[in-house]
Short mmCIF file of C-alpha atoms in Angstrom, two decimals:
data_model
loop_
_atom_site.label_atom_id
_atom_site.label_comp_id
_atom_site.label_asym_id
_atom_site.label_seq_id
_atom_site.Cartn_x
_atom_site.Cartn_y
_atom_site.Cartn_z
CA UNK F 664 -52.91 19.32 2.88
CA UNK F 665 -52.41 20.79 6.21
CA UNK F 666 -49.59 23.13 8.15
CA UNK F 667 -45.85 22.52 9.20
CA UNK F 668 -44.30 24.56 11.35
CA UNK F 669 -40.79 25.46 11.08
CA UNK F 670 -38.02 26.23 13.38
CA UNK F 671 -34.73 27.06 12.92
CA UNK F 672 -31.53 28.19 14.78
CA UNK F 673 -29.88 29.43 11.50
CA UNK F 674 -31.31 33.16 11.32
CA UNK F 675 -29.60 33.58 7.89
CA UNK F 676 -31.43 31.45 6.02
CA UNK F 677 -34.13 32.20 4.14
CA UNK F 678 -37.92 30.09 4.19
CA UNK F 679 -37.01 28.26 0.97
CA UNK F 680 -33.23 27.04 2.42
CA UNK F 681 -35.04 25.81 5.84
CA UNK F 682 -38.04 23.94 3.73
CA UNK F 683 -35.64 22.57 2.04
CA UNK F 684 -33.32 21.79 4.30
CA UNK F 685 -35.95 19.84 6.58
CA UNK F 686 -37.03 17.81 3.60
CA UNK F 687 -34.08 16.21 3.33
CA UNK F 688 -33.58 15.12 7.17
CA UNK F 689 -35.87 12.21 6.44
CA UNK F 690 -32.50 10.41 4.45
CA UNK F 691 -30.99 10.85 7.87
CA UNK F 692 -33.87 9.45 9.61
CA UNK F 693 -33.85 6.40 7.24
CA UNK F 694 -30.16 5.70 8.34
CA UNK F 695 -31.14 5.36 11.90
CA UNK F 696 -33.33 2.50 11.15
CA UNK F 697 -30.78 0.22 9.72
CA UNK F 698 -29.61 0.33 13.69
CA UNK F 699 -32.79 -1.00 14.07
CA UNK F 700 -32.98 -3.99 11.49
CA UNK F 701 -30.80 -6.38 9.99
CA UNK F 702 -27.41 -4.69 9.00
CA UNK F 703 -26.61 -3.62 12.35
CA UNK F 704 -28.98 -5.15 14.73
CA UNK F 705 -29.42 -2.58 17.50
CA UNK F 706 -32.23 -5.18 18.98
CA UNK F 707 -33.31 -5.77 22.89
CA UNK F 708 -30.04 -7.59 24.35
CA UNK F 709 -29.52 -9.14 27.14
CA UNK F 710 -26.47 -7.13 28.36
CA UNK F 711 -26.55 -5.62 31.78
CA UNK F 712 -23.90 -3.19 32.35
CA UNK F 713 -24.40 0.15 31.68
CA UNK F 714 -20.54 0.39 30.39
CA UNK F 715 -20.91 -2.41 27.93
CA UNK F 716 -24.37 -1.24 26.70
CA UNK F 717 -22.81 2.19 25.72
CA UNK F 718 -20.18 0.89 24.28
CA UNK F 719 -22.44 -1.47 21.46
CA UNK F 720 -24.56 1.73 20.83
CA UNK F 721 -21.03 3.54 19.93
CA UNK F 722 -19.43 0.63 18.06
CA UNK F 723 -22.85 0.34 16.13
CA UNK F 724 -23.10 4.24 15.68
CA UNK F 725 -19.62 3.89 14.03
CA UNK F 726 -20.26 0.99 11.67
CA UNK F 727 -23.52 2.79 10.67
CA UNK F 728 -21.33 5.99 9.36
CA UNK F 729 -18.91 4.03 7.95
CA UNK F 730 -21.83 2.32 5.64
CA UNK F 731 -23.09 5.90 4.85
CA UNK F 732 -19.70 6.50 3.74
CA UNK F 733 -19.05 3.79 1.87
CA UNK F 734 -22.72 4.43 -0.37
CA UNK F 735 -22.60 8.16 -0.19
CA UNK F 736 -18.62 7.83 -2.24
CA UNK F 737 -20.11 5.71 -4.76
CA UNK F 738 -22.95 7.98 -5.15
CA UNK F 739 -21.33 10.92 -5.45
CA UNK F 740 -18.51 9.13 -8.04
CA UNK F 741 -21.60 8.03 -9.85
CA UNK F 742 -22.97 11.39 -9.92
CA UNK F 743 -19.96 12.90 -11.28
CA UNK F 744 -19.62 10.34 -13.94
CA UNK F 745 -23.03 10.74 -14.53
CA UNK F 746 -23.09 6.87 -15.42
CA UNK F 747 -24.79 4.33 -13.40
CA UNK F 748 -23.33 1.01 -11.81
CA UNK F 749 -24.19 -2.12 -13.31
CA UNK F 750 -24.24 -6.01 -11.77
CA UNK F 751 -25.07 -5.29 -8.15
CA UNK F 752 -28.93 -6.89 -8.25
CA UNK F 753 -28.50 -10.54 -7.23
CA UNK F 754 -29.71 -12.35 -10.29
CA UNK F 755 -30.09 -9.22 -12.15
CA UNK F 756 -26.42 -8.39 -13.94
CA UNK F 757 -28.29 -5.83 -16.21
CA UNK F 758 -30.22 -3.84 -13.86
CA UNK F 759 -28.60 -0.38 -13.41
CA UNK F 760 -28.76 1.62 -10.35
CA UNK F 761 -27.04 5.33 -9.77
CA UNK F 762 -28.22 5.41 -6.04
CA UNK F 763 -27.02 1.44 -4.59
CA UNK F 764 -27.36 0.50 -0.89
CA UNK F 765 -24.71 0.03 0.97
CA UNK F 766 -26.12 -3.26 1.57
CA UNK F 767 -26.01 -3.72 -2.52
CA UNK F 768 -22.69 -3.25 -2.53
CA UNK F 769 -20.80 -4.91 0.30
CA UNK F 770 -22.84 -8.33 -1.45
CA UNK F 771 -20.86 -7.72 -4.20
CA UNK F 772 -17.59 -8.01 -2.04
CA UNK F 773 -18.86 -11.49 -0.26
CA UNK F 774 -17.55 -13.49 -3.37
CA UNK F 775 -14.14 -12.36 -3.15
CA UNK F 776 -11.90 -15.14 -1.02
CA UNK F 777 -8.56 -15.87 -0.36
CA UNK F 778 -7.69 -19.47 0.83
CA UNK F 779 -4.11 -19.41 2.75
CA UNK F 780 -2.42 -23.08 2.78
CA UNK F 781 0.91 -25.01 3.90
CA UNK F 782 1.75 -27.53 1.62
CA UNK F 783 5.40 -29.25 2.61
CA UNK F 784 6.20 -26.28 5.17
CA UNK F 785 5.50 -23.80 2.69
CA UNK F 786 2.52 -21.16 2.88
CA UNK F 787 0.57 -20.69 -0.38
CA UNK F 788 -2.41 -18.05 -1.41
CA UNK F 789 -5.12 -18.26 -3.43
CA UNK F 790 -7.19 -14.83 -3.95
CA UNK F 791 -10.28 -15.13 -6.11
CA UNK F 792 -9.90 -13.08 -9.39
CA UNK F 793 -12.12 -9.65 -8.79
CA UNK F 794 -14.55 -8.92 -11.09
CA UNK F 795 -15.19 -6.08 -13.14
CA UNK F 796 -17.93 -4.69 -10.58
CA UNK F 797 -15.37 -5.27 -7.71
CA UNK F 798 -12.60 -2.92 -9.44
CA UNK F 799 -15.30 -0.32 -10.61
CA UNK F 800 -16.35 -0.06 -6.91
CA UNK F 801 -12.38 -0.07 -5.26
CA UNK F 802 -12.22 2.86 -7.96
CA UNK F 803 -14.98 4.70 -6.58
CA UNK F 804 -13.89 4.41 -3.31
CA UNK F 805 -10.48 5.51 -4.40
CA UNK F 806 -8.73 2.32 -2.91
CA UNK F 807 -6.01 0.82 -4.79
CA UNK F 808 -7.45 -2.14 -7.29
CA UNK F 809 -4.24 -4.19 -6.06
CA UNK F 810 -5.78 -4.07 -2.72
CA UNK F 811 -7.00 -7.37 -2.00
CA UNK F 812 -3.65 -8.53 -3.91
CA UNK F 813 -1.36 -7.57 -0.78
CA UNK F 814 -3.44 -9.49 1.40
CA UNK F 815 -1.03 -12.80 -0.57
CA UNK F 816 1.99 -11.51 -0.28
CA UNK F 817 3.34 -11.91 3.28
CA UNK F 818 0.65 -13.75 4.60
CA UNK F 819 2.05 -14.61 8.35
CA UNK F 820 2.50 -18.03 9.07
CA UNK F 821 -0.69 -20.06 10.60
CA UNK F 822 -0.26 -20.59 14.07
CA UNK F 823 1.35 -23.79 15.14
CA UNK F 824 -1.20 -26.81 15.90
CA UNK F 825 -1.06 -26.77 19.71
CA UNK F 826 -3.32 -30.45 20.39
CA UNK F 827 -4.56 -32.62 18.17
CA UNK F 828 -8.44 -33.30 17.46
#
């Protein structure tokens, strides 16, 4: 066992609200070290302006709170539901999870596709039916299940070829 010492700023809160508030800042710190590893990549670089260095840390620092964002909706819809989201373990479809990664779940977006092509001048889409764990998680994120639909419909015009290969 041993001791912890506690400090706070917040004067009105009582021992129990502080313990348990500090208990939970290791979540946070666990979300700091995906800047470290693969999702992100926050690695030694090779950049050497100041300016540009800054900038990576900030563009990083925002792509790290939108993944937060993206699990802690799902978790919370799950939550509420009280149910638990199915088909998100690569070669497990029946494993169940109420807590994914947001890792887990932006693999189950990497199947979806949309090929764009001109056939006699005219400019056709294909988008990849979504499957039932795709709509479950545009639900939980409260985006529109038709979302990936209006991607095909006015797709601009490719650019035109300017030199041959």
């Amino acid at each position: 066992m041993g001791w912890q010492v506690y400090g706070t700023n917040g004067v009105g809160m009582s021992l129990t609200q502080v313990v348990w508030a500090y208990r939970g800042q290791y979540r946070i710190e666990n979300d700091w070290s995906r800047l470290k590893g693969r999702p992100l990549g926050l690695t030694p670089l090779y950049l050497q302006d100041e300016v540009r260095i800054e900038g990576l840390v900030y563009l990083l620092s925002v792509a790290l709170r939108v993944l937060t964002l993206l699990e802690w909706q799902v978790r919370e819809g799950l939550r509420k539901d009280g149910s638990k989201l199915e088909g998100v373990y690569a070669g497990q479809a029946g494993r169940k999870t109420a807590r994914p990664s947001a890792e887990l779940l932006l693999g189950v977006l990497k199947t979806i596709s949309l090929s764009v092509i001109e056939v006699n001048g005219q400019t056709h889409t294909l988008l990849s039916p979504l499957t039932k764990v795709q709509k479950r998680l545009l639900k939980l994120w409260e985006l529109p299940t038709d979302l990936y639909g209006k991607l095909t419909r006015g797709f601009p015009k490719p650019p035109p070829k300017t030199s041959e290969p």
